[in-house]
């Protein structure tokens, strides 16, 4: 969902300078946060015109719009922080899959409706608790973006959570499909809470919350809903990873080819 | 040149004539999108605005409409500044604006106090919303997502009309 070029509005976001290590860690962190939302937003937008009922078609498109909007703000801030002449659009449309920093969870093909709402639920709950912490960041632009995204995410969690309960505690078929989605997705959830030097540099500076404090809250909320949905949390096992360092599934490249084709074919095109 | 209160009042008045493109019953001032108006020593105007939703597609139109309106009223070099904090909330929509919204056929946003504390409530406490057409409270929510990011889909059991609710955020 490309945006028209901003008119006479100047760069919307001011960047508070800090030392170069913190600065480059912040750029990486913003790419992670932005890419997660851009890729998931695009996956959700694939439902537009294909939703099982009209209300859901509209709801998924709305959530996609929120996520792509959040991604635009975060990638603009990443570009401004990086200060290398790339804005949010350049980051979205002109990077290869290997340069994307999203978790693998969000790039998997949209699957059936059960797969889509289970993934959305698993992601949105993690996003909610992480954004709560980021909204208290000492970087005020980031805190403001997070505070706004947090309110939107609250609606996303409720929407997806209610669907997980309805489908899990529904018919035999909806139950089986929802359990199957959960079983297939579970191994991709660990990556959302994986930490490295990027997080360490920013947590210490009070810029972002410690993800290890987000995980238990995520698990408690997810378990509560999964149990109410009469579903079973999959056994702990191997967790997939690689997205944060650019090692993606084959699905991302195909998705980006579609998402980026206009800017690749007509560089600099605006409308 | 020093900003005189009369100028600032005139700018606010001009902005109050700029309708929101998706909810034209209200101006961008009434919706709380315009957060601040300032004038520097050279008389150059800066209008601070905040987006309603992160992905609000109307924002670019709003930006253009504000600059056009100010240019027409004598401030051709006005600038816009986008601010993100504090995050926009429907609590900023005042009583007059709520009445206009209802008259336009959109139920006004409930207070955020009524929002459930639980993230995924077992039984959602839907706020009591009056139908903007017949004022009945026998209404049900069909979906928390509607024709635009800021609206939910409602249905009135009394007059059998679907209607939209400006949702609390």
CSV table of C-alpha atoms in Angstrom, one decimal:
chain,number,residue,atom,x,y,z
A,1,UNK,CA,0.0,0.0,0.0
A,2,UNK,CA,2.2,2.9,-1.2
A,3,UNK,CA,1.5,6.3,0.1
A,4,UNK,CA,1.4,9.4,-2.0
A,5,UNK,CA,4.4,11.7,-1.7
A,6,UNK,CA,4.2,14.0,1.3
A,7,UNK,CA,3.3,17.5,0.0
A,8,UNK,CA,5.0,20.4,1.6
A,9,UNK,CA,5.2,18.7,4.9
A,10,UNK,CA,8.8,18.6,6.1
A,11,UNK,CA,10.3,15.5,7.7
A,12,UNK,CA,7.8,14.8,10.4
A,13,UNK,CA,10.2,13.3,12.9
A,14,UNK,CA,13.1,14.9,14.7
A,15,UNK,CA,15.9,12.6,15.8
A,16,UNK,CA,17.7,13.0,19.1
A,17,UNK,CA,21.3,12.4,18.4
A,18,UNK,CA,23.1,9.9,20.6
A,19,UNK,CA,26.4,8.0,20.4
A,20,UNK,CA,26.9,6.0,17.2
A,21,UNK,CA,26.6,2.5,18.7
A,22,UNK,CA,23.2,3.3,20.3
A,23,UNK,CA,22.2,5.0,17.1
A,24,UNK,CA,22.9,2.1,14.8
A,25,UNK,CA,21.2,-0.3,17.3
A,26,UNK,CA,18.2,2.0,17.3
A,27,UNK,CA,18.1,1.8,13.5
A,28,UNK,CA,18.2,-2.0,13.6
A,29,UNK,CA,15.5,-2.1,16.3
A,30,UNK,CA,13.2,0.3,14.2
A,31,UNK,CA,13.7,-1.9,11.1
A,32,UNK,CA,12.7,-5.0,13.1
A,33,UNK,CA,9.6,-3.3,14.5
A,34,UNK,CA,8.7,-1.7,11.1
A,35,UNK,CA,9.4,-4.7,9.0
A,36,UNK,CA,7.3,-7.0,11.2
A,37,UNK,CA,4.3,-4.6,10.6
A,38,UNK,CA,4.9,-4.0,6.9
A,39,UNK,CA,5.1,-7.7,6.1
A,40,UNK,CA,2.2,-8.8,8.3
A,41,UNK,CA,0.2,-5.8,7.0
A,42,UNK,CA,0.8,-6.9,3.5
A,43,UNK,CA,-0.1,-10.5,4.3
A,44,UNK,CA,-3.4,-9.3,5.8
A,45,UNK,CA,-4.1,-7.1,2.8
A,46,UNK,CA,-4.1,-10.2,0.7
A,47,UNK,CA,-7.5,-11.0,2.2
A,48,UNK,CA,-9.0,-7.8,0.7
A,49,UNK,CA,-11.9,-9.0,-1.4
A,50,UNK,CA,-11.4,-12.6,-0.2
A,51,UNK,CA,-12.7,-12.5,3.4
A,52,UNK,CA,-15.1,-15.2,4.5
A,53,UNK,CA,-17.8,-12.6,5.3
A,54,UNK,CA,-18.0,-8.9,4.4
A,55,UNK,CA,-17.4,-7.7,8.0
A,56,UNK,CA,-14.2,-9.7,8.2
A,57,UNK,CA,-13.0,-8.5,4.8
A,58,UNK,CA,-13.4,-5.0,6.2
A,59,UNK,CA,-11.8,-5.8,9.6
A,60,UNK,CA,-8.7,-7.5,8.1
A,61,UNK,CA,-8.2,-4.6,5.7
A,62,UNK,CA,-8.5,-2.1,8.6
A,63,UNK,CA,-6.0,-4.0,10.6
A,64,UNK,CA,-3.7,-4.2,7.6
A,65,UNK,CA,-4.0,-0.4,7.2
A,66,UNK,CA,-3.1,0.1,10.9
A,67,UNK,CA,0.0,-2.1,10.6
A,68,UNK,CA,1.2,-0.5,7.3
A,69,UNK,CA,0.6,2.9,8.9
A,70,UNK,CA,2.7,2.0,11.9
A,71,UNK,CA,5.4,0.6,9.6
A,72,UNK,CA,5.5,3.8,7.6
A,73,UNK,CA,6.1,5.8,10.8
A,74,UNK,CA,8.7,3.4,12.2
A,75,UNK,CA,10.6,3.1,8.9
A,76,UNK,CA,10.5,6.9,8.4
A,77,UNK,CA,12.0,7.2,11.9
A,78,UNK,CA,14.6,4.4,11.0
A,79,UNK,CA,15.6,6.4,7.9
A,80,UNK,CA,15.9,9.7,9.8
A,81,UNK,CA,17.9,8.0,12.6
A,82,UNK,CA,20.2,6.3,10.0
A,83,UNK,CA,20.6,9.7,8.3
A,84,UNK,CA,21.9,8.1,5.0
A,85,UNK,CA,19.3,9.6,2.7
A,86,UNK,CA,16.8,6.8,2.8
A,87,UNK,CA,13.2,7.5,3.8
A,88,UNK,CA,10.5,5.0,4.8
A,89,UNK,CA,9.5,4.4,1.2
A,90,UNK,CA,13.1,3.7,0.2
A,91,UNK,CA,13.4,1.2,3.0
A,92,UNK,CA,10.1,-0.5,2.2
A,93,UNK,CA,10.4,-0.7,-1.6
A,94,UNK,CA,14.1,-0.8,-2.3
A,95,UNK,CA,15.5,-3.4,0.1
A,96,UNK,CA,16.1,-7.1,-0.8
A,97,UNK,CA,14.7,-9.9,1.4
A,98,UNK,CA,18.1,-10.4,2.9
A,99,UNK,CA,17.9,-6.8,4.3
A,100,UNK,CA,14.5,-7.3,5.9
A,101,UNK,CA,14.6,-7.8,9.6
A,102,UNK,CA,11.1,-9.2,10.3
A,103,UNK,CA,10.4,-12.4,12.2
A,104,UNK,CA,9.6,-15.5,10.1
A,105,UNK,CA,6.2,-15.7,11.7
A,106,UNK,CA,4.8,-12.7,9.8
A,107,UNK,CA,6.0,-13.7,6.3
A,108,UNK,CA,4.4,-17.2,6.1
A,109,UNK,CA,1.7,-17.3,3.5
A,110,UNK,CA,-1.7,-16.2,4.8
A,111,UNK,CA,-3.2,-19.8,4.9
A,112,UNK,CA,-6.8,-20.3,5.7
A,113,UNK,CA,-8.8,-17.9,8.0
A,114,UNK,CA,-7.9,-19.9,11.1
A,115,UNK,CA,-4.2,-19.6,10.3
A,116,UNK,CA,-4.6,-15.9,9.7
A,117,UNK,CA,-6.4,-15.2,13.0
A,118,UNK,CA,-4.2,-17.4,15.1
A,119,UNK,CA,-1.0,-15.8,13.7
A,120,UNK,CA,-2.6,-12.3,14.2
A,121,UNK,CA,-3.4,-13.2,17.8
A,122,UNK,CA,0.1,-14.6,18.6
A,123,UNK,CA,1.7,-11.5,17.1
A,124,UNK,CA,-0.7,-8.9,18.4
A,125,UNK,CA,-0.4,-10.0,22.1
A,126,UNK,CA,3.4,-9.8,21.9
A,127,UNK,CA,3.1,-6.4,20.1
A,128,UNK,CA,0.8,-5.1,22.8
A,129,UNK,CA,3.0,-5.8,25.7
A,130,UNK,CA,6.2,-4.7,23.9
A,131,UNK,CA,4.5,-1.4,22.8
A,132,UNK,CA,3.4,-0.8,26.4
A,133,UNK,CA,7.1,-0.7,27.3
A,134,UNK,CA,8.2,1.2,24.2
A,135,UNK,CA,5.5,3.9,25.0
A,136,UNK,CA,7.7,4.8,28.0
A,137,UNK,CA,10.9,5.1,25.9
A,138,UNK,CA,13.2,8.0,26.5
A,139,UNK,CA,13.2,8.5,22.7
A,140,UNK,CA,10.1,10.7,22.6
A,141,UNK,CA,9.3,10.2,18.9
A,142,UNK,CA,9.4,6.4,19.3
A,143,UNK,CA,7.4,6.6,22.5
A,144,UNK,CA,4.7,8.7,20.7
A,145,UNK,CA,4.4,6.3,17.8
A,146,UNK,CA,4.2,3.3,20.3
A,147,UNK,CA,1.5,5.0,22.4
A,148,UNK,CA,-0.6,5.4,19.3
A,149,UNK,CA,0.1,1.9,18.0
A,150,UNK,CA,-0.7,0.5,21.4
A,151,UNK,CA,-4.3,1.7,21.2
A,152,UNK,CA,-4.8,0.2,17.8
A,153,UNK,CA,-3.2,-3.0,18.8
A,154,UNK,CA,-5.7,-3.4,21.7
A,155,UNK,CA,-8.4,-3.6,19.0
A,156,UNK,CA,-6.4,-6.1,17.0
A,157,UNK,CA,-5.8,-8.4,20.1
A,158,UNK,CA,-9.5,-8.4,20.9
A,159,UNK,CA,-10.6,-9.1,17.3
A,160,UNK,CA,-8.2,-12.0,16.8
A,161,UNK,CA,-8.7,-13.4,20.4
A,162,UNK,CA,-12.4,-13.5,20.0
A,163,UNK,CA,-12.0,-15.4,16.7
A,164,UNK,CA,-9.6,-17.9,18.2
A,165,UNK,CA,-12.2,-18.6,20.9
A,166,UNK,CA,-15.1,-18.8,18.4
A,167,UNK,CA,-13.2,-21.1,16.0
A,168,UNK,CA,-11.5,-23.3,18.6
A,169,UNK,CA,-14.7,-23.7,20.6
A,170,UNK,CA,-16.8,-24.0,17.4
A,171,UNK,CA,-17.4,-27.0,15.1
A,172,UNK,CA,-15.2,-30.0,14.8
A,173,UNK,CA,-13.8,-28.7,11.6
A,174,UNK,CA,-13.1,-25.1,12.9
A,175,UNK,CA,-11.5,-26.7,16.0
A,176,UNK,CA,-9.3,-29.0,14.0
A,177,UNK,CA,-8.2,-26.2,11.6
A,178,UNK,CA,-7.5,-23.8,14.5
A,179,UNK,CA,-5.4,-26.4,16.4
A,180,UNK,CA,-3.6,-27.3,13.2
A,181,UNK,CA,-2.7,-23.6,12.7
A,182,UNK,CA,-1.5,-23.2,16.3
A,183,UNK,CA,0.6,-26.4,15.9
A,184,UNK,CA,2.2,-25.1,12.7
A,185,UNK,CA,2.8,-21.6,14.0
A,186,UNK,CA,4.1,-22.3,17.5
A,187,UNK,CA,7.7,-23.0,16.4
A,188,UNK,CA,7.8,-19.4,15.0
A,189,UNK,CA,6.8,-17.6,18.2
A,190,UNK,CA,10.2,-17.9,20.0
A,191,UNK,CA,11.8,-15.5,17.6
A,192,UNK,CA,9.6,-12.6,18.8
A,193,UNK,CA,11.4,-12.7,22.1
A,194,UNK,CA,14.9,-13.5,20.9
A,195,UNK,CA,17.4,-10.8,22.2
A,196,UNK,CA,20.8,-9.9,21.0
A,197,UNK,CA,23.3,-7.0,21.2
A,198,UNK,CA,20.8,-4.6,19.6
A,199,UNK,CA,18.4,-5.1,22.4
A,200,UNK,CA,21.1,-5.0,25.1
A,201,UNK,CA,22.4,-1.6,23.8
A,202,UNK,CA,18.9,-0.1,23.8
A,203,UNK,CA,17.6,-1.6,27.0
A,204,UNK,CA,20.5,-0.3,28.9
A,205,UNK,CA,19.9,3.2,27.5
A,206,UNK,CA,16.2,3.1,28.6
A,207,UNK,CA,15.1,3.2,25.0
A,208,UNK,CA,13.2,-0.1,24.8
A,209,UNK,CA,11.8,-2.6,27.2
A,210,UNK,CA,13.5,-5.9,27.9
A,211,UNK,CA,11.9,-8.5,25.7
A,212,UNK,CA,12.5,-11.2,28.3
A,213,UNK,CA,9.9,-9.4,30.5
A,214,UNK,CA,7.4,-9.4,27.6
A,215,UNK,CA,7.5,-13.2,27.0
A,216,UNK,CA,5.9,-14.4,30.3
A,217,UNK,CA,3.0,-11.9,30.0
A,218,UNK,CA,2.5,-13.0,26.4
A,219,UNK,CA,2.4,-16.6,27.4
A,220,UNK,CA,-0.1,-16.0,30.2
A,221,UNK,CA,-2.5,-14.1,27.9
A,222,UNK,CA,-2.1,-16.6,25.0
A,223,UNK,CA,-2.6,-19.6,27.3
A,224,UNK,CA,-5.7,-18.0,28.8
A,225,UNK,CA,-7.3,-17.6,25.4
A,226,UNK,CA,-6.1,-20.9,24.0
A,227,UNK,CA,-7.6,-22.8,27.0
A,228,UNK,CA,-10.9,-20.9,26.7
A,229,UNK,CA,-10.9,-21.9,23.0
A,230,UNK,CA,-10.6,-25.6,24.1
A,231,UNK,CA,-7.3,-25.8,22.2
A,232,UNK,CA,-4.0,-27.2,23.4
A,233,UNK,CA,-0.7,-25.2,23.6
A,234,UNK,CA,1.8,-27.3,21.6
A,235,UNK,CA,4.7,-28.9,23.5
A,236,UNK,CA,7.8,-26.8,23.9
A,237,UNK,CA,10.3,-27.7,21.1
A,238,UNK,CA,12.7,-26.3,18.6
A,239,UNK,CA,12.1,-22.6,17.7
A,240,UNK,CA,12.8,-21.3,14.2
A,241,UNK,CA,14.8,-18.2,13.9
A,242,UNK,CA,16.8,-16.2,11.3
A,243,UNK,CA,14.6,-13.4,10.3
A,244,UNK,CA,16.3,-10.8,12.5
A,245,UNK,CA,19.5,-11.5,10.7
A,246,UNK,CA,18.0,-11.6,7.2
A,247,UNK,CA,17.8,-15.4,6.8
A,248,UNK,CA,14.2,-15.7,5.6
A,249,UNK,CA,11.9,-18.4,4.3
A,250,UNK,CA,11.4,-18.6,0.5
A,251,UNK,CA,8.1,-16.9,0.9
A,252,UNK,CA,9.4,-13.4,1.7
A,253,UNK,CA,11.1,-12.9,-1.6
A,254,UNK,CA,8.0,-13.8,-3.5
A,255,UNK,CA,5.9,-11.4,-1.4
A,256,UNK,CA,8.4,-8.6,-1.9
A,257,UNK,CA,8.5,-9.1,-5.6
A,258,UNK,CA,4.8,-8.3,-5.7
A,259,UNK,CA,4.9,-5.5,-3.1
A,260,UNK,CA,7.9,-3.8,-4.7
A,261,UNK,CA,7.2,-4.2,-8.4
A,262,UNK,CA,6.0,-0.7,-9.1
A,263,UNK,CA,9.0,1.0,-7.5
A,264,UNK,CA,11.3,-1.5,-9.1
A,265,UNK,CA,9.9,-1.0,-12.6
A,266,UNK,CA,9.3,2.8,-12.3
A,267,UNK,CA,11.9,4.0,-9.8
A,268,UNK,CA,10.8,7.1,-8.0
A,269,UNK,CA,7.2,6.9,-9.3
A,270,UNK,CA,4.8,9.0,-7.2
A,271,UNK,CA,1.0,9.5,-7.3
B,1,UNK,CA,6.4,41.1,13.5
B,2,UNK,CA,4.9,39.8,16.7
B,3,UNK,CA,2.0,37.4,16.7
B,4,UNK,CA,-1.1,39.3,17.7
B,5,UNK,CA,-3.9,37.3,19.3
B,6,UNK,CA,-6.3,38.5,16.5
B,7,UNK,CA,-4.2,36.7,13.9
B,8,UNK,CA,-4.0,33.5,15.8
B,9,UNK,CA,-7.8,33.6,16.4
B,10,UNK,CA,-8.3,34.2,12.6
B,11,UNK,CA,-6.1,31.2,11.8
B,12,UNK,CA,-8.0,29.0,14.2
B,13,UNK,CA,-11.2,30.2,12.6
B,14,UNK,CA,-9.9,29.3,9.1
B,15,UNK,CA,-8.8,25.9,10.3
B,16,UNK,CA,-12.2,25.3,11.9
B,17,UNK,CA,-13.7,25.7,8.4
B,18,UNK,CA,-11.6,22.8,7.0
B,19,UNK,CA,-13.8,19.7,7.1
B,20,UNK,CA,-12.4,16.2,7.8
B,21,UNK,CA,-12.6,14.4,4.4
B,22,UNK,CA,-14.1,11.2,5.9
B,23,UNK,CA,-16.3,12.8,8.5
B,24,UNK,CA,-17.2,16.2,6.8
B,25,UNK,CA,-19.7,17.0,9.6
B,26,UNK,CA,-16.7,17.9,11.7
B,27,UNK,CA,-13.8,20.2,11.2
B,28,UNK,CA,-10.2,19.2,11.7
B,29,UNK,CA,-10.2,21.4,14.8
B,30,UNK,CA,-13.3,19.8,16.2
B,31,UNK,CA,-11.8,16.4,15.7
B,32,UNK,CA,-8.8,17.4,17.7
B,33,UNK,CA,-6.4,16.9,14.8
B,34,UNK,CA,-5.1,20.4,15.0
B,35,UNK,CA,-3.1,20.6,18.2
B,36,UNK,CA,-1.4,24.0,18.1
B,37,UNK,CA,-1.0,27.1,16.0
B,38,UNK,CA,2.1,29.3,16.3
B,39,UNK,CA,3.5,32.3,14.5
B,40,UNK,CA,7.2,33.2,14.5
B,41,UNK,CA,8.9,36.6,14.4
B,42,UNK,CA,8.6,36.8,10.6
B,43,UNK,CA,4.9,36.1,10.8
B,44,UNK,CA,5.3,32.6,9.5
B,45,UNK,CA,2.6,30.2,10.7
B,46,UNK,CA,3.2,26.7,11.9
B,47,UNK,CA,0.3,24.4,12.5
B,48,UNK,CA,0.8,21.3,14.5
B,49,UNK,CA,-1.4,18.3,13.7
B,50,UNK,CA,-1.6,14.8,14.9
B,51,UNK,CA,-2.9,11.7,13.0
B,52,UNK,CA,-6.0,10.0,14.3
B,53,UNK,CA,-4.8,6.5,13.4
B,54,UNK,CA,-1.3,5.5,12.3
B,55,UNK,CA,-2.5,4.5,8.8
B,56,UNK,CA,-5.2,7.1,8.4
B,57,UNK,CA,-5.3,7.5,4.6
B,58,UNK,CA,-7.1,10.9,4.9
B,59,UNK,CA,-4.1,12.5,6.6
B,60,UNK,CA,-2.4,13.6,3.3
B,61,UNK,CA,-5.7,15.1,2.1
B,62,UNK,CA,-6.1,16.9,5.5
B,63,UNK,CA,-2.6,18.3,5.2
B,64,UNK,CA,-3.3,19.6,1.7
B,65,UNK,CA,-6.7,21.1,2.7
B,66,UNK,CA,-5.2,22.9,5.7
B,67,UNK,CA,-2.4,24.5,3.6
B,68,UNK,CA,-4.9,25.4,0.8
B,69,UNK,CA,-7.3,27.0,3.3
B,70,UNK,CA,-4.5,29.0,5.0
B,71,UNK,CA,-3.1,30.1,1.6
B,72,UNK,CA,-6.5,31.3,0.5
B,73,UNK,CA,-7.0,33.3,3.7
B,74,UNK,CA,-3.6,35.1,3.5
B,75,UNK,CA,-1.0,32.7,5.0
B,76,UNK,CA,0.6,31.2,1.8
B,77,UNK,CA,3.8,30.2,3.5
B,78,UNK,CA,2.2,28.3,6.4
B,79,UNK,CA,4.0,25.1,7.5
B,80,UNK,CA,2.7,21.9,9.0
B,81,UNK,CA,4.4,19.9,11.8
B,82,UNK,CA,3.2,16.4,12.6
B,83,UNK,CA,3.4,15.4,16.3
B,84,UNK,CA,2.7,12.0,17.8
B,85,UNK,CA,2.6,12.7,21.5
B,86,UNK,CA,0.2,12.7,23.2
B,87,UNK,CA,-1.6,10.2,21.0
B,88,UNK,CA,-4.9,11.3,19.6
B,89,UNK,CA,-8.0,10.2,21.5
B,90,UNK,CA,-11.7,10.5,20.9
B,91,UNK,CA,-12.0,12.1,24.3
B,92,UNK,CA,-10.8,15.3,22.6
B,93,UNK,CA,-14.1,15.5,20.6
B,94,UNK,CA,-16.2,18.1,22.5
B,95,UNK,CA,-19.9,18.1,23.3
B,96,UNK,CA,-20.9,20.4,20.3
B,97,UNK,CA,-19.0,18.2,17.9
B,98,UNK,CA,-20.7,15.1,19.3
B,99,UNK,CA,-24.1,16.6,18.6
B,100,UNK,CA,-23.0,17.4,15.0
B,101,UNK,CA,-21.8,13.9,14.6
B,102,UNK,CA,-25.1,12.5,15.8
B,103,UNK,CA,-27.1,14.8,13.5
B,104,UNK,CA,-24.9,13.6,10.6
B,105,UNK,CA,-25.9,10.0,11.4
B,106,UNK,CA,-22.8,8.7,13.2
B,107,UNK,CA,-23.1,7.7,16.9
B,108,UNK,CA,-20.5,9.6,18.9
B,109,UNK,CA,-17.7,7.8,20.7
B,110,UNK,CA,-18.3,6.3,24.1
B,111,UNK,CA,-15.9,7.3,26.9
B,112,UNK,CA,-12.8,5.2,27.0
B,113,UNK,CA,-13.6,4.5,30.6
B,114,UNK,CA,-16.1,2.0,29.3
B,115,UNK,CA,-13.4,0.0,27.6
B,116,UNK,CA,-12.8,-3.5,29.1
B,117,UNK,CA,-9.8,-3.8,31.3
B,118,UNK,CA,-9.3,-7.4,30.1
B,119,UNK,CA,-7.4,-7.7,26.8
B,120,UNK,CA,-9.7,-10.4,25.5
B,121,UNK,CA,-12.9,-10.3,27.6
B,122,UNK,CA,-14.9,-13.5,27.9
B,123,UNK,CA,-18.1,-11.4,27.4
B,124,UNK,CA,-17.5,-8.0,25.9
B,125,UNK,CA,-19.3,-5.2,27.7
B,126,UNK,CA,-20.5,-3.3,24.7
B,127,UNK,CA,-21.2,0.3,25.6
B,128,UNK,CA,-24.8,1.4,25.5
B,129,UNK,CA,-25.0,3.2,22.1
B,130,UNK,CA,-28.1,5.2,21.1
B,131,UNK,CA,-29.2,4.8,17.4
B,132,UNK,CA,-28.5,8.2,15.7
B,133,UNK,CA,-31.7,7.8,13.7
B,134,UNK,CA,-34.3,6.7,16.3
B,135,UNK,CA,-32.5,7.2,19.6
B,136,UNK,CA,-33.2,3.6,20.7
B,137,UNK,CA,-30.6,1.9,22.9
B,138,UNK,CA,-31.6,-1.5,21.4
B,139,UNK,CA,-28.4,-1.6,19.3
B,140,UNK,CA,-25.8,-4.2,18.7
B,141,UNK,CA,-22.3,-4.1,17.5
B,142,UNK,CA,-21.7,-6.0,14.2
B,143,UNK,CA,-18.0,-5.3,14.0
B,144,UNK,CA,-15.4,-3.2,15.7
B,145,UNK,CA,-14.0,-2.3,12.2
B,146,UNK,CA,-16.0,-0.3,9.7
B,147,UNK,CA,-15.8,1.8,6.6
B,148,UNK,CA,-12.9,3.9,7.9
B,149,UNK,CA,-10.3,3.2,10.6
B,150,UNK,CA,-12.2,5.4,13.1
B,151,UNK,CA,-15.6,3.7,12.9
B,152,UNK,CA,-17.4,0.5,14.0
B,153,UNK,CA,-20.4,-1.1,12.4
B,154,UNK,CA,-23.6,-1.1,14.5
B,155,UNK,CA,-27.2,-2.2,14.0
B,156,UNK,CA,-30.4,-0.8,15.5
B,157,UNK,CA,-32.9,-3.5,16.4
B,158,UNK,CA,-35.7,-0.9,16.8
B,159,UNK,CA,-35.6,0.9,13.4
B,160,UNK,CA,-33.7,-1.9,11.7
B,161,UNK,CA,-31.1,0.3,10.3
B,162,UNK,CA,-27.3,-0.3,10.2
B,163,UNK,CA,-25.3,2.7,11.4
B,164,UNK,CA,-21.8,3.7,12.2
B,165,UNK,CA,-20.2,4.4,15.6
B,166,UNK,CA,-17.2,6.6,16.0
B,167,UNK,CA,-15.2,4.2,18.1
B,168,UNK,CA,-13.5,5.1,21.3
B,169,UNK,CA,-9.7,5.1,21.1
